[in-house]
Amino acid sequence: MASSAPAALFQNDGDNSLAEGFRDKVASLHSHFDRDGDGYLNHSELRGLQLLTSGNDMHQGQYVMVCKSMGCDPSKGLGLDALRLVYASDGTSIEEDYLKVFGKAQSGESEKETPISEDDDDVLEVGEGGVDISN
């Protein structure tokens, strides 16, 4: 049974509500920051996520390192499954980051996500900085 836990992070056909909540929250974050809608978080998009959730900025070189460490092509960015792996790692909290972005816990289908920022551009207009995924 323990071997099915990682699969639960990626499959949408299970009854595991904890894994489903995790998947939904990561998908919501990914969708919110995927400004061009291509299914990947490019440097600018991932940089916005990093800045808003941790206060740390991200240099291009760090972005390339993150992509390569997750098996992603830096010219595309991080896909949804790669972001799920990041949030499944020790030292990350999808609950905390979800609250920072949307301002409330996700408790039901009837609730609509409400980003804290009304201006979408303010997340992406940031300076150079760093990312630490080794927490």
Tab-separated table of N, CA and C in Angstrom:
chain	number	residue	atom	x	y	z
A	1	MET	N	0.792	-1.196	0.000
A	1	MET	CA	0.000	0.000	0.000
A	1	MET	C	0.840	1.269	0.000
A	2	ALA	N	1.973	1.241	0.697
A	2	ALA	CA	2.835	2.414	0.747
A	2	ALA	C	3.353	2.784	-0.635
A	3	SER	N	3.519	1.786	-1.519
A	3	SER	CA	4.025	2.083	-2.848
A	3	SER	C	3.008	2.828	-3.708
A	4	SER	N	1.739	2.821	-3.324
A	4	SER	CA	0.731	3.543	-4.096
A	4	SER	C	0.660	5.025	-3.722
A	5	ALA	N	1.310	5.424	-2.642
A	5	ALA	CA	1.251	6.826	-2.213
A	5	ALA	C	1.792	7.784	-3.264
A	6	PRO	N	3.000	7.555	-3.837
A	6	PRO	CA	3.458	8.488	-4.865
A	6	PRO	C	2.520	8.529	-6.068
A	7	ALA	N	1.987	7.387	-6.463
A	7	ALA	CA	1.073	7.360	-7.610
A	7	ALA	C	-0.171	8.192	-7.321
A	8	ALA	N	-0.608	8.240	-6.066
A	8	ALA	CA	-1.803	8.999	-5.701
A	8	ALA	C	-1.626	10.494	-5.956
A	9	LEU	N	-0.384	10.957	-6.000
A	9	LEU	CA	-0.129	12.370	-6.263
A	9	LEU	C	-0.426	12.750	-7.707
A	10	PHE	N	-0.423	11.761	-8.595
A	10	PHE	CA	-0.552	12.043	-10.024
A	10	PHE	C	-1.840	11.521	-10.642
A	11	GLN	N	-2.458	10.507	-10.036
A	11	GLN	CA	-3.661	9.916	-10.603
A	11	GLN	C	-4.898	10.588	-10.047
A	12	ASN	N	-5.868	10.814	-10.899
A	12	ASN	CA	-7.105	11.469	-10.485
A	12	ASN	C	-8.248	10.499	-10.287
A	13	ASP	N	-7.965	9.189	-10.256
A	13	ASP	CA	-9.034	8.211	-10.193
A	13	ASP	C	-9.176	7.554	-8.823
A	14	GLY	N	-8.487	8.026	-7.805
A	14	GLY	CA	-8.528	7.397	-6.495
A	14	GLY	C	-9.559	8.002	-5.573
A	15	ASP	N	-9.746	7.347	-4.423
A	15	ASP	CA	-10.684	7.831	-3.422
A	15	ASP	C	-9.974	8.556	-2.289
A	16	ASN	N	-8.670	8.738	-2.397
A	16	ASN	CA	-7.882	9.347	-1.338
A	16	ASN	C	-8.110	10.858	-1.330
A	17	SER	N	-8.930	11.338	-0.410
A	17	SER	CA	-9.278	12.762	-0.398
A	17	SER	C	-8.085	13.649	-0.049
A	18	LEU	N	-7.151	13.141	0.765
A	18	LEU	CA	-5.957	13.920	1.087
A	18	LEU	C	-5.125	14.151	-0.172
A	19	ALA	N	-4.889	13.085	-0.930
A	19	ALA	CA	-4.128	13.215	-2.182
A	19	ALA	C	-4.894	14.066	-3.184
A	20	GLU	N	-6.217	13.929	-3.204
A	20	GLU	CA	-7.027	14.727	-4.130
A	20	GLU	C	-6.925	16.213	-3.783
A	21	GLY	N	-6.989	16.545	-2.503
A	21	GLY	CA	-6.846	17.933	-2.077
A	21	GLY	C	-5.482	18.485	-2.439
A	22	PHE	N	-4.444	17.673	-2.246
A	22	PHE	CA	-3.082	18.056	-2.624
A	22	PHE	C	-3.012	18.336	-4.120
A	23	ARG	N	-3.510	17.401	-4.927
A	23	ARG	CA	-3.478	17.559	-6.387
A	23	ARG	C	-4.227	18.812	-6.822
A	24	ASP	N	-5.400	19.032	-6.231
A	24	ASP	CA	-6.215	20.194	-6.597
A	24	ASP	C	-5.514	21.508	-6.268
A	25	LYS	N	-4.882	21.574	-5.102
A	25	LYS	CA	-4.208	22.811	-4.701
A	25	LYS	C	-2.983	23.086	-5.567
A	26	VAL	N	-2.205	22.046	-5.864
A	26	VAL	CA	-1.044	22.247	-6.733
A	26	VAL	C	-1.513	22.665	-8.122
A	27	ALA	N	-2.566	22.027	-8.619
A	27	ALA	CA	-3.098	22.389	-9.941
A	27	ALA	C	-3.599	23.834	-9.946
A	28	SER	N	-4.213	24.269	-8.862
A	28	SER	CA	-4.692	25.653	-8.777
A	28	SER	C	-3.533	26.640	-8.813
A	29	LEU	N	-2.466	26.337	-8.056
A	29	LEU	CA	-1.287	27.211	-8.087
A	29	LEU	C	-0.669	27.228	-9.483
A	30	HIS	N	-0.514	26.053	-10.066
A	30	HIS	CA	0.091	25.960	-11.396
A	30	HIS	C	-0.723	26.767	-12.402
A	31	SER	N	-2.009	26.582	-12.390
A	31	SER	CA	-2.892	27.286	-13.317
A	31	SER	C	-2.849	28.798	-13.097
A	32	HIS	N	-2.821	29.216	-11.839
A	32	HIS	CA	-2.808	30.642	-11.512
A	32	HIS	C	-1.555	31.333	-12.047
A	33	PHE	N	-0.416	30.666	-11.948
A	33	PHE	CA	0.847	31.285	-12.365
A	33	PHE	C	1.206	31.010	-13.826
A	34	ASP	N	0.526	30.073	-14.472
A	34	ASP	CA	0.790	29.769	-15.882
A	34	ASP	C	0.085	30.807	-16.747
A	35	ARG	N	0.636	32.013	-16.786
A	35	ARG	CA	0.006	33.160	-17.437
A	35	ARG	C	-0.226	32.968	-18.929
A	36	ASP	N	0.687	32.253	-19.601
A	36	ASP	CA	0.514	32.071	-21.047
A	36	ASP	C	-0.304	30.828	-21.379
A	37	GLY	N	-0.686	30.052	-20.357
A	37	GLY	CA	-1.572	28.906	-20.552
A	37	GLY	C	-0.979	27.755	-21.337
A	38	ASP	N	0.355	27.642	-21.358
A	38	ASP	CA	0.978	26.570	-22.138
A	38	ASP	C	1.176	25.274	-21.350
A	39	GLY	N	0.795	25.260	-20.086
A	39	GLY	CA	0.936	24.053	-19.276
A	39	GLY	C	2.260	23.942	-18.548
A	40	TYR	N	3.104	24.949	-18.664
A	40	TYR	CA	4.415	24.959	-18.015
A	40	TYR	C	4.628	26.289	-17.320
A	41	LEU	N	5.404	26.262	-16.234
A	41	LEU	CA	5.795	27.501	-15.565
A	41	LEU	C	7.178	27.884	-16.076
A	42	ASN	N	7.228	28.914	-16.927
A	42	ASN	CA	8.510	29.390	-17.431
A	42	ASN	C	9.216	30.193	-16.326
A	43	HIS	N	10.367	30.754	-16.659
A	43	HIS	CA	11.146	31.472	-15.651
A	43	HIS	C	10.334	32.575	-14.980
A	44	SER	N	9.701	33.410	-15.754
A	44	SER	CA	8.932	34.526	-15.196
A	44	SER	C	7.791	34.035	-14.307
A	45	GLU	N	7.110	32.993	-14.742
A	45	GLU	CA	5.959	32.469	-13.997
A	45	GLU	C	6.391	31.785	-12.695
A	46	LEU	N	7.438	30.959	-12.775
A	46	LEU	CA	7.927	30.291	-11.568
A	46	LEU	C	8.534	31.302	-10.608
A	47	ARG	N	9.161	32.297	-11.152
A	47	ARG	CA	9.740	33.381	-10.363
A	47	ARG	C	8.645	34.109	-9.567
A	48	GLY	N	7.510	34.353	-10.205
A	48	GLY	CA	6.381	34.983	-9.518
A	48	GLY	C	5.852	34.124	-8.387
A	49	LEU	N	5.733	32.822	-8.629
A	49	LEU	CA	5.287	31.897	-7.583
A	49	LEU	C	6.258	31.907	-6.410
A	50	GLN	N	7.539	31.815	-6.712
A	50	GLN	CA	8.565	31.808	-5.672
A	50	GLN	C	8.546	33.100	-4.852
A	51	LEU	N	8.447	34.230	-5.524
A	51	LEU	CA	8.464	35.517	-4.836
A	51	LEU	C	7.254	35.668	-3.918
A	52	LEU	N	6.083	35.326	-4.425
A	52	LEU	CA	4.866	35.493	-3.631
A	52	LEU	C	4.805	34.540	-2.442
A	53	THR	N	5.281	33.308	-2.610
A	53	THR	CA	5.139	32.321	-1.538
A	53	THR	C	6.278	32.337	-0.529
A	54	SER	N	7.497	32.704	-0.955
A	54	SER	CA	8.620	32.670	-0.018
A	54	SER	C	9.287	34.024	0.182
A	55	GLY	N	9.001	34.964	-0.704
A	55	GLY	CA	9.669	36.255	-0.634
A	55	GLY	C	11.027	36.244	-1.313
A	56	ASN	N	11.451	35.084	-1.840
A	56	ASN	CA	12.733	34.971	-2.528
A	56	ASN	C	12.541	35.081	-4.027
A	57	ASP	N	13.435	35.801	-4.660
A	57	ASP	CA	13.412	35.944	-6.099
A	57	ASP	C	14.220	34.801	-6.721
A	58	MET	N	14.244	34.696	-8.036
A	58	MET	CA	14.910	33.586	-8.715
A	58	MET	C	15.699	34.082	-9.928
A	59	HIS	N	17.015	33.804	-9.932
A	59	HIS	CA	17.866	34.112	-11.086
A	59	HIS	C	17.610	33.088	-12.188
A	60	GLN	N	17.901	33.474	-13.411
A	60	GLN	CA	17.744	32.578	-14.560
A	60	GLN	C	18.539	31.283	-14.364
A	61	GLY	N	19.761	31.390	-13.858
A	61	GLY	CA	20.594	30.200	-13.634
A	61	GLY	C	19.976	29.247	-12.625
A	62	GLN	N	19.357	29.793	-11.609
A	62	GLN	CA	18.693	28.945	-10.620
A	62	GLN	C	17.462	28.269	-11.217
A	63	TYR	N	16.761	29.003	-12.061
A	63	TYR	CA	15.608	28.434	-12.753
A	63	TYR	C	16.046	27.241	-13.608
A	64	VAL	N	17.129	27.396	-14.358
A	64	VAL	CA	17.637	26.309	-15.198
A	64	VAL	C	18.011	25.113	-14.331
A	65	MET	N	18.657	25.360	-13.201
A	65	MET	CA	19.035	24.284	-12.293
A	65	MET	C	17.796	23.553	-11.755
A	66	VAL	N	16.769	24.301	-11.372
A	66	VAL	CA	15.528	23.697	-10.874
A	66	VAL	C	14.902	22.830	-11.961
A	67	CYS	N	14.798	23.368	-13.166
A	67	CYS	CA	14.206	22.604	-14.272
A	67	CYS	C	14.971	21.309	-14.526
A	68	LYS	N	16.266	21.414	-14.611
A	68	LYS	CA	17.077	20.221	-14.885
A	68	LYS	C	16.975	19.203	-13.757
A	69	SER	N	16.944	19.675	-12.519
A	69	SER	CA	16.844	18.736	-11.388
A	69	SER	C	15.494	18.030	-11.363
A	70	MET	N	14.475	18.645	-11.976
A	70	MET	CA	13.150	18.034	-12.031
A	70	MET	C	12.926	17.289	-13.349
A	71	GLY	N	13.946	17.242	-14.195
A	71	GLY	CA	13.824	16.547	-15.471
A	71	GLY	C	13.006	17.302	-16.495
A	72	CYS	N	12.976	18.617	-16.363
A	72	CYS	CA	12.193	19.455	-17.275
A	72	CYS	C	13.111	20.233	-18.210
A	73	ASP	N	12.597	20.579	-19.363
A	73	ASP	CA	13.312	21.387	-20.342
A	73	ASP	C	13.179	22.854	-19.942
A	74	PRO	N	14.291	23.532	-19.622
A	74	PRO	CA	14.211	24.943	-19.218
A	74	PRO	C	13.568	25.854	-20.265
A	75	SER	N	13.592	25.469	-21.532
A	75	SER	CA	12.953	26.309	-22.537
A	75	SER	C	11.429	26.237	-22.444
A	76	LYS	N	10.915	25.213	-21.807
A	76	LYS	CA	9.464	25.091	-21.574
A	76	LYS	C	9.118	25.505	-20.155
A	77	GLY	N	9.755	24.857	-19.170
A	77	GLY	CA	9.491	25.149	-17.774
A	77	GLY	C	8.996	23.942	-17.016
A	78	LEU	N	8.461	24.200	-15.830
A	78	LEU	CA	7.969	23.129	-14.959
A	78	LEU	C	6.523	22.802	-15.298
A	79	GLY	N	6.275	21.538	-15.596
A	79	GLY	CA	4.917	21.078	-15.815
A	79	GLY	C	4.228	20.810	-14.484
A	80	LEU	N	2.976	20.454	-14.549
A	80	LEU	CA	2.186	20.207	-13.346
A	80	LEU	C	2.757	19.058	-12.515
A	81	ASP	N	3.151	17.963	-13.142
A	81	ASP	CA	3.704	16.834	-12.388
A	81	ASP	C	4.999	17.225	-11.675
A	82	ALA	N	5.832	18.035	-12.313
A	82	ALA	CA	7.071	18.483	-11.677
A	82	ALA	C	6.759	19.364	-10.470
A	83	LEU	N	5.760	20.225	-10.586
A	83	LEU	CA	5.385	21.068	-9.443
A	83	LEU	C	4.825	20.204	-8.310
A	84	ARG	N	4.100	19.149	-8.650
A	84	ARG	CA	3.615	18.216	-7.621
A	84	ARG	C	4.778	17.571	-6.889
A	85	LEU	N	5.831	17.189	-7.635
A	85	LEU	CA	7.013	16.608	-6.994
A	85	LEU	C	7.686	17.611	-6.066
A	86	VAL	N	7.761	18.862	-6.484
A	86	VAL	CA	8.357	19.900	-5.636
A	86	VAL	C	7.578	19.988	-4.328
A	87	TYR	N	6.249	20.031	-4.415
A	87	TYR	CA	5.430	20.165	-3.210
A	87	TYR	C	5.357	18.885	-2.384
A	88	ALA	N	5.694	17.746	-2.973
A	88	ALA	CA	5.727	16.491	-2.213
A	88	ALA	C	7.037	16.347	-1.430
A	89	SER	N	8.009	17.215	-1.721
A	89	SER	CA	9.321	17.164	-1.064
A	89	SER	C	9.257	17.714	0.351
A	90	ASP	N	10.180	17.239	1.179
A	90	ASP	CA	10.308	17.781	2.532
A	90	ASP	C	10.663	19.258	2.456
A	91	GLY	N	10.134	20.032	3.383
A	91	GLY	CA	10.451	21.442	3.460
A	91	GLY	C	9.534	22.327	2.646
A	92	THR	N	8.540	21.743	1.994
A	92	THR	CA	7.574	22.538	1.246
A	92	THR	C	6.186	22.318	1.839
A	93	SER	N	5.327	23.282	1.694
A	93	SER	CA	3.966	23.168	2.220
A	93	SER	C	2.966	23.734	1.218
A	94	ILE	N	2.228	22.852	0.586
A	94	ILE	CA	1.207	23.305	-0.345
A	94	ILE	C	0.136	24.093	0.395
A	95	GLU	N	-0.155	23.725	1.628
A	95	GLU	CA	-1.181	24.428	2.408
A	95	GLU	C	-0.777	25.886	2.637
A	96	GLU	N	0.454	26.102	3.082
A	96	GLU	CA	0.925	27.466	3.337
A	96	GLU	C	0.965	28.291	2.062
A	97	ASP	N	1.500	27.711	0.993
A	97	ASP	CA	1.616	28.460	-0.254
A	97	ASP	C	0.252	28.745	-0.857
A	98	TYR	N	-0.660	27.796	-0.766
A	98	TYR	CA	-2.018	28.007	-1.274
A	98	TYR	C	-2.675	29.182	-0.542
A	99	LEU	N	-2.522	29.206	0.769
A	99	LEU	CA	-3.097	30.307	1.558
A	99	LEU	C	-2.470	31.651	1.204
A	100	LYS	N	-1.165	31.658	0.967
A	100	LYS	CA	-0.496	32.906	0.599
A	100	LYS	C	-1.003	33.445	-0.729
A	101	VAL	N	-1.312	32.568	-1.652
A	101	VAL	CA	-1.754	32.994	-2.975
A	101	VAL	C	-3.244	33.302	-3.013
A	102	PHE	N	-4.042	32.414	-2.443
A	102	PHE	CA	-5.487	32.556	-2.560
A	102	PHE	C	-6.161	33.107	-1.311
A	103	GLY	N	-5.446	33.168	-0.196
A	103	GLY	CA	-5.964	33.820	0.997
A	103	GLY	C	-6.948	33.034	1.834
A	104	LYS	N	-7.204	31.782	1.486
A	104	LYS	CA	-8.108	30.964	2.298
A	104	LYS	C	-7.882	29.508	1.964
A	105	ALA	N	-8.339	28.640	2.853
A	105	ALA	CA	-8.226	27.206	2.622
A	105	ALA	C	-9.272	26.767	1.610
A	106	GLN	N	-8.943	25.725	0.882
A	106	GLN	CA	-9.885	25.160	-0.079
A	106	GLN	C	-10.710	24.111	0.655
A	107	SER	N	-12.034	24.331	0.755
A	107	SER	CA	-12.847	23.399	1.526
A	107	SER	C	-14.002	22.804	0.747
A	108	GLY	N	-14.228	23.235	-0.449
A	108	GLY	CA	-15.318	22.644	-1.207
A	108	GLY	C	-15.354	23.148	-2.626
A	109	GLU	N	-16.084	22.401	-3.474
A	109	GLU	CA	-16.142	22.771	-4.880
A	109	GLU	C	-16.875	24.080	-5.100
A	110	SER	N	-17.758	24.445	-4.186
A	110	SER	CA	-18.563	25.641	-4.406
A	110	SER	C	-17.774	26.929	-4.188
A	111	GLU	N	-16.642	26.842	-3.494
A	111	GLU	CA	-15.845	28.039	-3.246
A	111	GLU	C	-15.021	28.376	-4.476
A	112	LYS	N	-14.943	29.636	-4.783
A	112	LYS	CA	-14.144	30.102	-5.916
A	112	LYS	C	-12.822	30.645	-5.385
A	113	GLU	N	-11.729	30.333	-6.099
A	113	GLU	CA	-10.422	30.834	-5.704
A	113	GLU	C	-10.393	32.342	-5.875
A	114	THR	N	-9.901	33.044	-4.854
A	114	THR	CA	-9.797	34.493	-4.920
A	114	THR	C	-8.356	34.880	-4.615
A	115	PRO	N	-7.585	35.228	-5.633
A	115	PRO	CA	-6.208	35.627	-5.379
A	115	PRO	C	-6.150	36.867	-4.484
A	116	ILE	N	-5.119	36.932	-3.667
A	116	ILE	CA	-4.923	38.072	-2.788
A	116	ILE	C	-4.748	39.338	-3.612
A	117	SER	N	-3.966	39.240	-4.679
A	117	SER	CA	-3.687	40.398	-5.514
A	117	SER	C	-4.734	40.529	-6.608
A	118	GLU	N	-5.263	41.700	-6.749
A	118	GLU	CA	-6.220	41.951	-7.820
A	118	GLU	C	-5.506	42.244	-9.131
A	119	ASP	N	-4.236	42.679	-9.071
A	119	ASP	CA	-3.469	43.027	-10.249
A	119	ASP	C	-2.547	41.870	-10.608
A	120	ASP	N	-2.853	41.118	-11.675
A	120	ASP	CA	-2.062	39.963	-12.068
A	120	ASP	C	-0.617	40.314	-12.364
A	121	ASP	N	-0.358	41.516	-12.861
A	121	ASP	CA	0.989	41.881	-13.264
A	121	ASP	C	1.948	42.028	-12.091
A	122	ASP	N	1.470	42.377	-10.910
A	122	ASP	CA	2.393	42.646	-9.811
A	122	ASP	C	3.176	41.410	-9.384
A	123	VAL	N	2.682	40.221	-9.660
A	123	VAL	CA	3.391	39.002	-9.308
A	123	VAL	C	4.580	38.793	-10.230
A	124	LEU	N	4.467	39.194	-11.467
A	124	LEU	CA	5.507	38.918	-12.443
A	124	LEU	C	6.558	40.010	-12.555
A	125	GLU	N	6.301	41.185	-12.066
A	125	GLU	CA	7.241	42.290	-12.190
A	125	GLU	C	8.152	42.335	-10.965
A	126	VAL	N	9.205	41.494	-11.015
A	126	VAL	CA	10.119	41.365	-9.886
A	126	VAL	C	11.553	41.498	-10.363
A	127	GLY	N	12.481	41.733	-9.408
A	127	GLY	CA	13.899	41.826	-9.735
A	127	GLY	C	14.575	40.472	-9.674
A	128	GLU	N	15.900	40.466	-9.760
A	128	GLU	CA	16.667	39.232	-9.716
A	128	GLU	C	16.790	38.740	-8.276
A	129	GLY	N	16.963	37.412	-8.072
A	129	GLY	CA	17.078	36.859	-6.724
A	129	GLY	C	17.402	35.384	-6.746
A	130	GLY	N	16.912	34.627	-5.731
A	130	GLY	CA	17.264	33.219	-5.629
A	130	GLY	C	16.111	32.334	-5.199
A	131	VAL	N	16.296	31.028	-5.397
A	131	VAL	CA	15.309	30.024	-5.003
A	131	VAL	C	16.031	28.935	-4.216
A	132	ASP	N	15.395	28.460	-3.179
A	132	ASP	CA	15.968	27.380	-2.384
A	132	ASP	C	14.931	26.289	-2.262
A	133	ILE	N	15.124	25.195	-2.997
A	133	ILE	CA	14.177	24.086	-2.926
A	133	ILE	C	14.744	22.948	-2.065
A	134	SER	N	15.829	23.211	-1.360
A	134	SER	CA	16.476	22.170	-0.563
A	134	SER	C	16.042	22.157	0.888
A	135	ASN	N	15.074	22.998	1.255
A	135	ASN	CA	14.645	23.095	2.647
A	135	ASN	C	14.557	21.744	3.213
